[in-house]
Short mmCIF file of C-alpha atoms in Angstrom, two decimals:
data_model
loop_
_atom_site.label_atom_id
_atom_site.label_comp_id
_atom_site.label_asym_id
_atom_site.label_seq_id
_atom_site.Cartn_x
_atom_site.Cartn_y
_atom_site.Cartn_z
CA MET A 1 -55.04 -8.49 5.72
CA THR A 2 -52.60 -11.39 5.72
CA SER A 3 -50.64 -10.47 2.59
CA TRP A 4 -49.95 -7.32 0.61
CA GLN A 5 -47.87 -9.16 -1.98
CA GLY A 6 -48.90 -8.25 -5.51
CA MET A 7 -51.58 -5.75 -4.50
CA HIS A 8 -51.87 -2.57 -6.56
CA ILE A 9 -52.19 0.31 -4.10
CA THR A 10 -52.65 3.98 -4.87
CA VAL A 11 -51.35 6.42 -2.26
CA ALA A 12 -53.00 9.85 -2.39
CA GLY A 13 -50.56 12.62 -1.52
CA LEU A 14 -46.79 12.99 -1.50
CA GLY A 15 -46.60 14.42 2.01
CA VAL A 16 -44.95 12.88 5.07
CA SER A 17 -47.64 10.28 5.71
CA GLY A 18 -47.95 9.46 2.00
CA VAL A 19 -44.24 8.79 1.60
CA SER A 20 -44.25 6.69 4.79
CA ALA A 21 -47.20 4.60 3.56
CA ALA A 22 -45.70 4.14 0.10
CA ARG A 23 -42.39 2.88 1.45
CA ALA A 24 -44.01 0.57 3.98
CA LEU A 25 -46.44 -1.02 1.53
CA ALA A 26 -43.82 -1.43 -1.18
CA GLY A 27 -41.62 -3.11 1.41
CA LEU A 28 -44.42 -5.60 2.02
CA GLY A 29 -44.56 -6.53 -1.66
CA ALA A 30 -47.26 -4.20 -2.98
CA SER A 31 -47.02 -2.27 -6.22
CA VAL A 32 -47.52 1.37 -5.23
CA THR A 33 -48.51 4.41 -7.28
CA VAL A 34 -48.38 7.76 -5.49
CA VAL A 35 -50.58 10.48 -7.01
CA ASP A 36 -50.47 14.19 -6.25
CA GLY A 37 -52.19 17.09 -7.97
CA GLY A 38 -49.17 19.34 -7.51
CA ASP A 39 -46.20 19.51 -9.85
CA SER A 40 -43.67 21.89 -8.31
CA GLU A 41 -39.90 21.62 -8.43
CA ALA A 42 -39.88 20.53 -4.78
CA LEU A 43 -42.43 17.79 -5.47
CA ARG A 44 -40.50 16.56 -8.50
CA GLU A 45 -37.36 16.28 -6.39
CA LYS A 46 -39.26 14.41 -3.67
CA ALA A 47 -40.82 12.09 -6.25
CA ALA A 48 -37.45 11.30 -7.81
CA ALA A 49 -35.93 10.56 -4.40
CA LEU A 50 -38.79 8.22 -3.47
CA GLU A 51 -38.72 6.32 -6.76
CA SER A 52 -34.94 5.90 -6.71
CA SER A 53 -34.82 4.73 -3.09
CA THR A 54 -37.87 2.43 -2.98
CA GLU A 55 -38.42 -0.44 -5.38
CA GLY A 56 -42.02 -0.91 -6.43
CA VAL A 57 -43.04 2.76 -6.15
CA ARG A 58 -43.84 5.15 -8.98
CA VAL A 59 -45.10 8.72 -8.62
CA ARG A 60 -47.62 10.55 -10.81
CA LEU A 61 -47.64 14.33 -10.38
CA GLY A 62 -50.06 16.89 -11.75
CA ASP A 63 -53.07 14.55 -11.65
CA GLY A 64 -54.68 13.72 -8.34
CA ASP A 65 -58.12 13.03 -9.79
CA THR A 66 -57.74 9.99 -12.06
CA LEU A 67 -57.81 6.51 -10.54
CA PRO A 68 -54.77 4.48 -11.72
CA GLU A 69 -55.79 1.38 -13.65
CA GLY A 70 -55.85 -1.82 -11.61
CA THR A 71 -55.99 -0.12 -8.19
CA ASP A 72 -57.03 -2.55 -5.43
CA LEU A 73 -56.94 -0.05 -2.53
CA ILE A 74 -56.41 3.68 -1.98
CA VAL A 75 -54.42 4.89 1.01
CA THR A 76 -55.05 8.59 1.46
CA SER A 77 -53.15 11.30 3.26
CA PRO A 78 -55.32 12.93 5.96
CA GLY A 79 -56.01 16.23 4.23
CA TRP A 80 -57.70 14.85 1.11
CA LYS A 81 -61.43 15.61 1.25
CA PRO A 82 -63.96 12.78 0.99
CA THR A 83 -65.46 14.64 -2.00
CA SER A 84 -62.22 14.40 -4.03
CA PRO A 85 -62.78 13.20 -7.62
CA LEU A 86 -60.26 10.40 -7.03
CA PHE A 87 -62.47 8.94 -4.31
CA ALA A 88 -65.59 9.31 -6.42
CA ALA A 89 -63.84 7.28 -9.11
CA ALA A 90 -62.82 4.72 -6.48
CA ALA A 91 -66.41 4.37 -5.26
CA GLU A 92 -67.62 3.81 -8.81
CA ALA A 93 -64.95 1.13 -9.27
CA GLY A 94 -65.69 -0.54 -5.92
CA VAL A 95 -62.27 0.36 -4.48
CA ASP A 96 -61.96 1.04 -0.73
CA VAL A 97 -60.30 4.19 0.62
CA VAL A 98 -58.46 4.14 3.96
CA GLY A 99 -55.86 6.28 5.70
CA ASP A 100 -52.35 5.72 7.01
CA VAL A 101 -53.66 5.17 10.56
CA GLU A 102 -55.89 2.36 9.29
CA ILE A 103 -52.89 0.75 7.56
CA ALA A 104 -50.82 1.05 10.74
CA TRP A 105 -53.63 -0.60 12.72
CA ARG A 106 -53.77 -3.50 10.25
CA LEU A 107 -49.98 -3.91 10.31
CA ARG A 108 -49.46 -4.00 14.09
CA GLY A 109 -47.97 -7.18 15.49
CA ARG A 110 -46.74 -8.47 12.13
CA ASP A 111 -43.36 -9.47 13.61
CA GLY A 112 -45.01 -11.99 15.94
CA ARG A 113 -44.63 -9.87 19.07
CA GLU A 114 -47.66 -8.74 21.01
CA ALA A 115 -48.83 -5.47 19.51
CA ALA A 116 -48.49 -2.38 21.68
CA ALA A 117 -51.74 -1.02 23.10
CA TRP A 118 -53.04 2.28 21.68
CA LEU A 119 -54.17 5.07 24.01
CA ALA A 120 -55.81 7.55 21.65
CA VAL A 121 -56.53 11.28 21.95
CA THR A 122 -58.64 13.61 19.82
CA GLY A 123 -60.56 16.87 20.24
CA THR A 124 -60.82 20.27 18.60
CA ASN A 125 -58.05 21.70 20.78
CA GLY A 126 -55.38 20.36 23.13
CA LYS A 127 -54.64 17.08 21.31
CA THR A 128 -50.89 17.49 20.97
CA THR A 129 -50.33 18.74 24.51
CA THR A 130 -52.46 15.97 26.02
CA THR A 131 -50.76 13.27 23.95
CA GLN A 132 -47.32 14.54 24.97
CA MET A 133 -48.39 14.70 28.62
CA LEU A 134 -49.66 11.13 28.35
CA ALA A 135 -46.36 9.93 26.87
CA SER A 136 -44.46 11.69 29.67
CA ILE A 137 -46.63 9.98 32.31
CA LEU A 138 -46.20 6.57 30.66
CA ARG A 139 -42.41 7.03 30.56
CA ALA A 140 -42.43 8.01 34.21
CA ALA A 141 -44.09 4.65 34.91
CA GLY A 142 -41.17 2.88 33.21
CA LEU A 143 -43.12 1.97 30.09
CA ARG A 144 -41.64 2.00 26.60
CA THR A 145 -43.74 4.50 24.68
CA VAL A 146 -43.75 7.26 22.08
CA ALA A 147 -46.18 9.99 21.01
CA VAL A 148 -47.31 9.29 17.44
CA GLY A 149 -50.09 9.83 14.91
CA ASN A 150 -50.90 13.44 14.10
CA ILE A 151 -47.64 14.36 15.82
CA GLY A 152 -44.00 13.52 15.19
CA THR A 153 -43.08 10.26 13.48
CA PRO A 154 -45.68 8.66 11.15
CA ILE A 155 -47.42 5.84 13.00
CA ILE A 156 -46.71 3.32 10.22
CA ASP A 157 -42.97 3.81 10.79
CA ILE A 158 -43.41 3.13 14.51
CA VAL A 159 -45.54 0.02 13.98
CA LEU A 160 -43.07 -1.47 11.50
CA GLY A 161 -39.95 -0.32 13.37
CA GLY A 162 -37.86 -2.56 15.56
CA GLU A 163 -38.57 -0.87 18.90
CA PRO A 164 -40.72 -3.10 21.17
CA TYR A 165 -43.07 -0.50 22.64
CA ASP A 166 -45.41 -1.38 25.52
CA VAL A 167 -48.00 1.26 24.66
CA LEU A 168 -48.44 4.10 22.15
CA ALA A 169 -49.78 7.59 22.91
CA VAL A 170 -51.67 8.31 19.68
CA GLU A 171 -52.93 11.74 18.62
CA LEU A 172 -55.65 11.48 15.98
CA SER A 173 -57.24 14.23 13.91
CA SER A 174 -60.80 14.08 12.64
CA TYR A 175 -59.35 13.51 9.15
CA GLN A 176 -57.40 10.48 10.30
CA LEU A 177 -60.36 9.04 12.18
CA HIS A 178 -62.59 9.42 9.13
CA TRP A 179 -60.33 7.05 7.20
CA ALA A 180 -59.69 4.51 10.01
CA PRO A 181 -62.78 2.27 10.22
CA SER A 182 -61.06 -0.70 11.93
CA LEU A 183 -59.31 1.18 14.74
CA ARG A 184 -60.10 -0.24 18.20
CA ALA A 185 -58.11 1.49 20.95
CA HIS A 186 -57.42 0.23 24.46
CA SER A 187 -58.82 3.55 25.75
CA ALA A 188 -59.51 6.90 24.14
CA ALA A 189 -60.37 10.51 24.97
CA VAL A 190 -62.29 13.26 23.19
CA LEU A 191 -61.12 16.46 24.88
CA ASN A 192 -63.69 18.92 23.52
CA LEU A 193 -65.82 19.67 20.46
CA ALA A 194 -66.22 23.00 18.70
CA PRO A 195 -66.88 23.87 15.05
CA ASP A 196 -63.71 23.32 13.00
CA HIS A 197 -62.80 21.93 9.57
CA LEU A 198 -66.46 22.09 8.57
CA ASP A 199 -65.47 22.74 4.95
CA TRP A 200 -63.82 19.29 4.97
CA HIS A 201 -66.51 17.38 6.88
CA GLY A 202 -69.53 19.19 5.47
CA SER A 203 -71.32 19.75 8.78
CA MET A 204 -70.81 19.87 12.53
CA GLU A 205 -72.67 16.57 12.83
CA ALA A 206 -70.27 14.85 10.43
CA TYR A 207 -67.26 16.39 12.20
CA ALA A 208 -68.49 15.16 15.61
CA ALA A 209 -69.25 11.71 14.20
CA ASP A 210 -65.69 11.37 12.91
CA LYS A 211 -64.31 12.45 16.29
CA GLY A 212 -66.57 9.89 17.94
CA ARG A 213 -65.05 7.07 15.90
CA ILE A 214 -62.19 7.08 18.39
CA TYR A 215 -64.44 5.42 20.99
CA GLU A 216 -65.55 2.53 18.76
CA GLY A 217 -64.47 -0.82 20.18
CA ASN A 218 -62.67 0.66 23.21
CA ARG A 219 -61.81 -2.05 25.72
CA VAL A 220 -61.20 -0.26 29.03
CA ALA A 221 -62.15 3.44 29.13
CA CYS A 222 -63.88 6.14 27.09
CA VAL A 223 -62.65 9.43 28.58
CA TYR A 224 -64.88 12.48 28.09
CA ASN A 225 -65.05 16.12 29.19
CA ALA A 226 -67.76 16.55 31.82
CA ALA A 227 -68.01 20.25 30.90
CA ASP A 228 -68.66 19.42 27.23
CA LYS A 229 -71.85 17.38 26.92
CA ALA A 230 -71.17 16.65 23.26
CA THR A 231 -68.19 14.48 24.23
CA GLU A 232 -70.31 12.49 26.69
CA ASP A 233 -72.97 12.04 24.00
CA LEU A 234 -70.33 10.48 21.75
CA VAL A 235 -69.51 7.98 24.50
CA ARG A 236 -73.19 7.06 24.85
CA GLU A 237 -73.44 6.46 21.10
CA ALA A 238 -70.26 4.36 20.83
CA ASP A 239 -70.27 0.60 20.41
CA VAL A 240 -67.63 -0.53 22.93
CA GLU A 241 -66.50 -3.84 24.37
CA GLU A 242 -68.37 -5.16 27.37
CA GLY A 243 -66.94 -3.75 30.59
CA CYS A 244 -65.56 -0.57 29.01
CA ARG A 245 -66.26 2.39 31.30
CA ALA A 246 -67.17 6.03 30.74
CA ILE A 247 -64.63 8.19 32.64
CA GLY A 248 -65.21 11.92 32.96
CA PHE A 249 -62.78 14.69 33.79
CA THR A 250 -63.74 18.02 35.33
CA LEU A 251 -62.07 21.14 36.72
CA GLY A 252 -64.42 20.87 39.68
CA THR A 253 -64.86 18.27 42.40
CA PRO A 254 -65.12 14.87 40.68
CA GLY A 255 -67.98 12.48 41.15
CA PRO A 256 -67.60 8.70 41.05
CA SER A 257 -65.87 7.51 37.85
CA GLN A 258 -64.37 10.95 37.31
CA LEU A 259 -61.05 12.75 37.71
CA GLY A 260 -61.09 16.34 38.93
CA VAL A 261 -59.62 19.03 41.16
CA VAL A 262 -60.06 19.46 44.92
CA GLU A 263 -58.29 22.35 46.70
CA GLY A 264 -55.46 22.51 44.20
CA ILE A 265 -55.02 18.73 43.95
CA LEU A 266 -55.70 16.55 40.90
CA VAL A 267 -57.66 13.57 42.21
CA ASP A 268 -58.94 10.28 40.82
CA ARG A 269 -62.34 8.83 41.75
CA ALA A 270 -62.43 6.45 38.81
CA PHE A 271 -59.60 3.97 39.19
CA VAL A 272 -59.83 3.39 42.95
CA GLU A 273 -61.50 0.85 45.18
CA ASN A 274 -64.93 1.98 46.36
CA ARG A 275 -65.09 5.01 44.06
CA GLN A 276 -68.33 6.07 45.77
CA LYS A 277 -66.30 7.12 48.82
CA ASN A 278 -62.59 7.09 48.01
CA ALA A 279 -60.34 9.39 46.00
CA GLN A 280 -56.66 9.10 45.07
CA GLU A 281 -54.39 12.14 44.98
CA LEU A 282 -52.43 12.27 41.72
CA ALA A 283 -50.60 15.60 41.55
CA GLU A 284 -50.86 19.26 42.43
CA VAL A 285 -52.18 21.88 40.05
CA ALA A 286 -48.72 23.47 40.35
CA ASP A 287 -47.25 20.33 38.76
CA VAL A 288 -49.03 21.21 35.48
CA ASN A 289 -47.01 23.42 33.14
CA PRO A 290 -48.51 25.94 32.57
CA PRO A 291 -51.35 25.69 35.13
CA ALA A 292 -53.96 27.41 32.93
CA PRO A 293 -57.48 25.95 33.27
CA HIS A 294 -57.59 24.32 29.83
CA ASN A 295 -54.14 22.83 30.39
CA ILE A 296 -55.25 21.35 33.72
CA ALA A 297 -58.10 19.74 31.78
CA ASN A 298 -55.52 18.34 29.35
CA ALA A 299 -53.55 16.93 32.28
CA LEU A 300 -56.65 15.27 33.75
CA ALA A 301 -57.47 13.63 30.41
CA ALA A 302 -53.91 12.35 30.07
CA ALA A 303 -54.00 11.08 33.64
CA ALA A 304 -57.30 9.28 33.01
CA LEU A 305 -55.88 7.42 30.01
CA ALA A 306 -52.72 6.53 31.91
CA ARG A 307 -54.70 5.30 34.91
CA ALA A 308 -56.87 3.22 32.57
CA PHE A 309 -53.64 1.51 31.52
CA GLY A 310 -52.73 0.80 35.16
CA VAL A 311 -50.19 3.57 35.74
CA PRO A 312 -49.61 4.34 39.46
CA PRO A 313 -50.37 7.78 40.94
CA LYS A 314 -46.70 8.68 41.46
CA ALA A 315 -46.03 8.31 37.72
CA VAL A 316 -48.83 10.76 36.95
CA ARG A 317 -47.21 13.35 39.21
CA ASP A 318 -43.68 12.70 37.95
CA GLY A 319 -44.78 12.68 34.32
CA LEU A 320 -46.61 16.00 34.63
CA ARG A 321 -43.64 17.58 36.39
CA ALA A 322 -41.30 16.40 33.63
CA PHE A 323 -43.52 17.60 30.78
CA ARG A 324 -42.58 20.71 28.83
CA PRO A 325 -45.11 22.02 26.28
CA ASP A 326 -44.17 22.78 22.69
CA ALA A 327 -43.49 26.35 21.67
CA HIS A 328 -46.35 28.76 20.96
CA ARG A 329 -48.77 27.12 23.39
CA ILE A 330 -49.47 29.68 26.14
CA GLU A 331 -45.71 30.16 26.32
CA HIS A 332 -44.41 32.85 28.66
CA VAL A 333 -41.97 34.89 26.57
CA ALA A 334 -40.83 37.64 28.95
CA ASP A 335 -41.82 40.20 31.56
CA VAL A 336 -41.29 43.83 30.56
CA ASP A 337 -42.06 46.63 33.02
CA GLY A 338 -44.26 44.35 35.08
CA VAL A 339 -46.27 43.14 32.07
CA ALA A 340 -46.20 39.46 31.07
CA TYR A 341 -45.98 38.65 27.35
CA VAL A 342 -47.49 35.28 26.42
CA ASP A 343 -47.37 33.52 23.04
CA ASP A 344 -50.36 31.31 22.23
CA SER A 345 -50.04 31.55 18.45
CA LYS A 346 -51.33 27.96 18.31
CA ALA A 347 -54.78 29.34 19.28
CA THR A 348 -55.91 29.35 15.64
CA ASN A 349 -59.65 29.10 16.29
CA THR A 350 -62.13 30.74 18.65
CA HIS A 351 -62.42 27.72 20.96
CA ALA A 352 -58.67 27.69 21.61
CA ALA A 353 -58.55 31.47 22.04
CA GLU A 354 -61.41 31.36 24.56
CA ALA A 355 -59.48 28.86 26.68
CA SER A 356 -56.36 31.00 26.48
CA LEU A 357 -58.16 34.21 27.43
CA ALA A 358 -59.75 32.45 30.41
CA ALA A 359 -56.30 31.84 31.89
CA TYR A 360 -55.57 35.51 32.68
CA GLU A 361 -57.37 38.26 34.59
CA SER A 362 -56.38 41.46 32.77
CA ILE A 363 -55.38 41.17 29.14
CA VAL A 364 -54.21 43.21 26.20
CA TRP A 365 -55.21 40.86 23.41
CA ILE A 366 -53.43 40.61 20.06
CA ALA A 367 -55.80 38.88 17.64
CA GLY A 368 -56.64 38.43 13.98
CA GLY A 369 -55.62 36.64 10.80
CA LEU A 370 -57.66 34.33 8.59
CA ALA A 371 -61.04 33.62 10.21
CA LYS A 372 -61.78 30.46 8.18
CA GLY A 373 -65.49 31.25 8.35
CA ALA A 374 -65.52 31.73 12.13
CA THR A 375 -67.65 34.25 14.02
CA PHE A 376 -66.44 36.01 17.15
CA ASP A 377 -69.48 37.23 19.09
CA GLU A 378 -69.51 34.40 21.61
CA LEU A 379 -65.74 34.60 22.17
CA VAL A 380 -65.80 38.36 22.75
CA SER A 381 -68.89 38.34 24.99
CA LYS A 382 -67.38 35.65 27.22
CA SER A 383 -63.99 37.38 27.44
CA ALA A 384 -64.98 41.08 27.51
CA LYS A 385 -64.54 41.56 31.25
CA ARG A 386 -60.89 40.45 31.02
CA LEU A 387 -59.89 42.83 28.23
CA ARG A 388 -57.95 45.99 29.01
CA GLY A 389 -57.30 46.57 25.31
CA VAL A 390 -57.14 44.84 21.94
CA VAL A 391 -54.71 45.10 19.03
CA LEU A 392 -56.03 43.68 15.76
CA ILE A 393 -53.91 42.37 12.89
CA GLY A 394 -54.53 40.35 9.76
CA ALA A 395 -56.91 40.05 6.84
CA ASP A 396 -60.13 39.34 8.77
CA ARG A 397 -59.57 41.63 11.74
CA ALA A 398 -62.75 43.59 10.91
CA LEU A 399 -64.85 40.60 12.02
CA ILE A 400 -63.31 40.76 15.49
CA ARG A 401 -63.56 44.56 15.57
CA GLU A 402 -67.28 44.37 14.84
CA ALA A 403 -67.81 41.77 17.58
CA LEU A 404 -65.91 44.01 20.01
CA ALA A 405 -68.12 46.98 19.08
CA ARG A 406 -71.20 44.89 19.86
CA HIS A 407 -70.08 43.21 23.07
CA ALA A 408 -67.19 45.26 24.51
CA PRO A 409 -67.63 48.82 23.23
CA GLU A 410 -65.73 50.32 26.17
CA VAL A 411 -62.52 48.36 25.42
CA PRO A 412 -59.93 50.41 23.47
CA VAL A 413 -59.07 48.84 20.11
CA VAL A 414 -56.08 49.46 17.85
CA ASP A 415 -56.72 48.33 14.28
CA LEU A 416 -53.47 47.82 12.34
CA GLU A 417 -54.14 47.98 8.61
CA ARG A 418 -50.76 46.66 7.53
CA THR A 419 -50.60 42.91 6.92
CA ASP A 420 -46.88 42.43 6.28
CA THR A 421 -44.85 40.43 8.80
CA GLY A 422 -43.43 43.63 10.29
CA ALA A 423 -46.89 44.40 11.62
CA MET A 424 -46.16 42.18 14.63
CA LEU A 425 -43.58 44.61 16.02
CA ALA A 426 -46.09 47.42 15.63
CA ALA A 427 -48.73 45.29 17.36
CA VAL A 428 -46.48 44.57 20.32
CA ARG A 429 -45.60 48.26 20.67
CA GLU A 430 -49.29 49.20 20.66
CA ALA A 431 -50.02 46.48 23.21
CA LYS A 432 -47.29 47.86 25.49
CA ARG A 433 -48.91 51.28 25.27
CA LEU A 434 -52.27 49.86 26.35
CA ALA A 435 -50.93 47.61 29.13
CA ALA A 436 -50.31 48.40 32.80
CA ALA A 437 -48.21 46.59 35.37
CA GLY A 438 -49.83 43.28 36.26
CA ASP A 439 -51.44 42.84 32.84
CA THR A 440 -50.77 40.09 30.30
CA VAL A 441 -50.17 40.87 26.65
CA LEU A 442 -51.57 37.75 25.02
CA LEU A 443 -51.10 36.65 21.43
CA ALA A 444 -54.11 34.34 20.98
CA PRO A 445 -55.19 35.18 17.43
CA ALA A 446 -58.33 33.00 17.14
CA CYS A 447 -57.42 32.86 13.44
CA ALA A 448 -55.10 31.05 11.07
CA SER A 449 -51.81 32.72 10.18
CA MET A 450 -51.38 32.22 6.44
CA ASP A 451 -52.42 35.75 5.46
CA MET A 452 -49.22 37.11 7.03
CA PHE A 453 -47.02 34.17 8.03
CA THR A 454 -46.06 30.73 6.72
CA ASN A 455 -47.61 29.09 9.77
CA TYR A 456 -48.49 29.73 13.41
CA ASN A 457 -44.90 28.92 14.44
CA LYS A 458 -43.54 31.82 12.36
CA ARG A 459 -46.23 34.11 13.79
CA GLY A 460 -45.23 33.14 17.33
CA ASP A 461 -41.55 33.61 16.50
CA ALA A 462 -42.30 37.11 15.20
CA PHE A 463 -44.10 37.91 18.46
CA ALA A 464 -41.18 36.66 20.56
CA GLU A 465 -38.71 38.65 18.46
CA ALA A 466 -40.82 41.80 18.84
CA VAL A 467 -41.01 41.32 22.62
CA SER A 468 -37.24 40.81 22.72
CA GLU A 469 -36.71 44.03 20.78
CA LEU A 470 -39.09 45.82 23.14
CA ALA A 471 -37.21 44.53 26.18
CA SER A 472 -33.84 45.52 24.70
CA ALA A 473 -35.08 49.03 23.97
CA ASP A 474 -36.36 49.43 27.53
CA GLY A 475 -33.21 47.93 28.97
#
């Protein structure tokens, strides 16, 4: 769009992305109404602050269903479901609905400078880590970059800011992709696909289709997981620019047009001359922090996107060495009496927990919480041989206990009935009792945290505090 002046835009949601979109669009001359179904004291304070600081914005609380009169376009926050009454009213009125990522894409390059390229990442698990790894690699190559999107600063703020970035590392959720029909990345990666957010999308097919939108119009590379055929199928179905290549990554020996691992070395057989015969060393497995299998896969995906942008091998190595993962992602907390305690509270679904469990040989597993409709038979059957013991917490722990009875009946299980936050200390004490020297006590809940904790960060913090108390008592 060439001008936003005089447009009447409704922004759905008073969250971080909604406030960012409202301010940006009002600054471009649009008349903006922000709607939100909530009406708490905190929301009223936020609404008052937005209205007083931004001319052209008004906020309507307590009604997120009614379409404001005269609306020309709706800009939605990612979490709003496509079935929302507001969007049904918009469809009836012939009003388009897009997301903040779509607006950012339309706004890029407005200052006359060449717009920064977008290297985009999605997947059920590993998005944030891969995007941060990618940004670290790009910085190591001397490029001006930042990790944005479903992570950190809203992407609209970056696009309209004054910093002249060379390239953006963009994490995108399935929600954001659903509402971004015009997005055309330089290169993009789908890390993996497993059932998630099906209540929002309606089906696994719809969820996968929204993930696959990230490949549409790619110019240089569509990066897929060679171990996850569904990601390759999305590449095959995508409508890309002529010359765009399919680039796989694998934990095994790579074939032509793939990145993989050979004798502890990350190697590239995609962005080299004569890829039928040649391979380029990029980094050692030991350069990946932590070197768990699923995190090595993340590193290969990040390296593939960086190499698609022309980054040299040395920058891949240096960027991976410099990268430090966020808290609560297979984070080593402490060693107590020869037992390692690892916090992967971010493993909030079975796919993430399976990857975490695969990283260790002998595990006392702390699991449970809100299952969100998940089943656990496949997870338990695949991981049973690694389990020395299990400690269950949370509202839906019975689902995991039943799967353990079916697929790992010989594994001792402690079922903690209490669901208050203090249950974590009890869980860690029970895990210590079950563990032997050389084992790993692993918090990888495979469930959401909101039955006991505000979020997965608070759950991980409680685990770390319990381990600290355990260590102090033993010391």
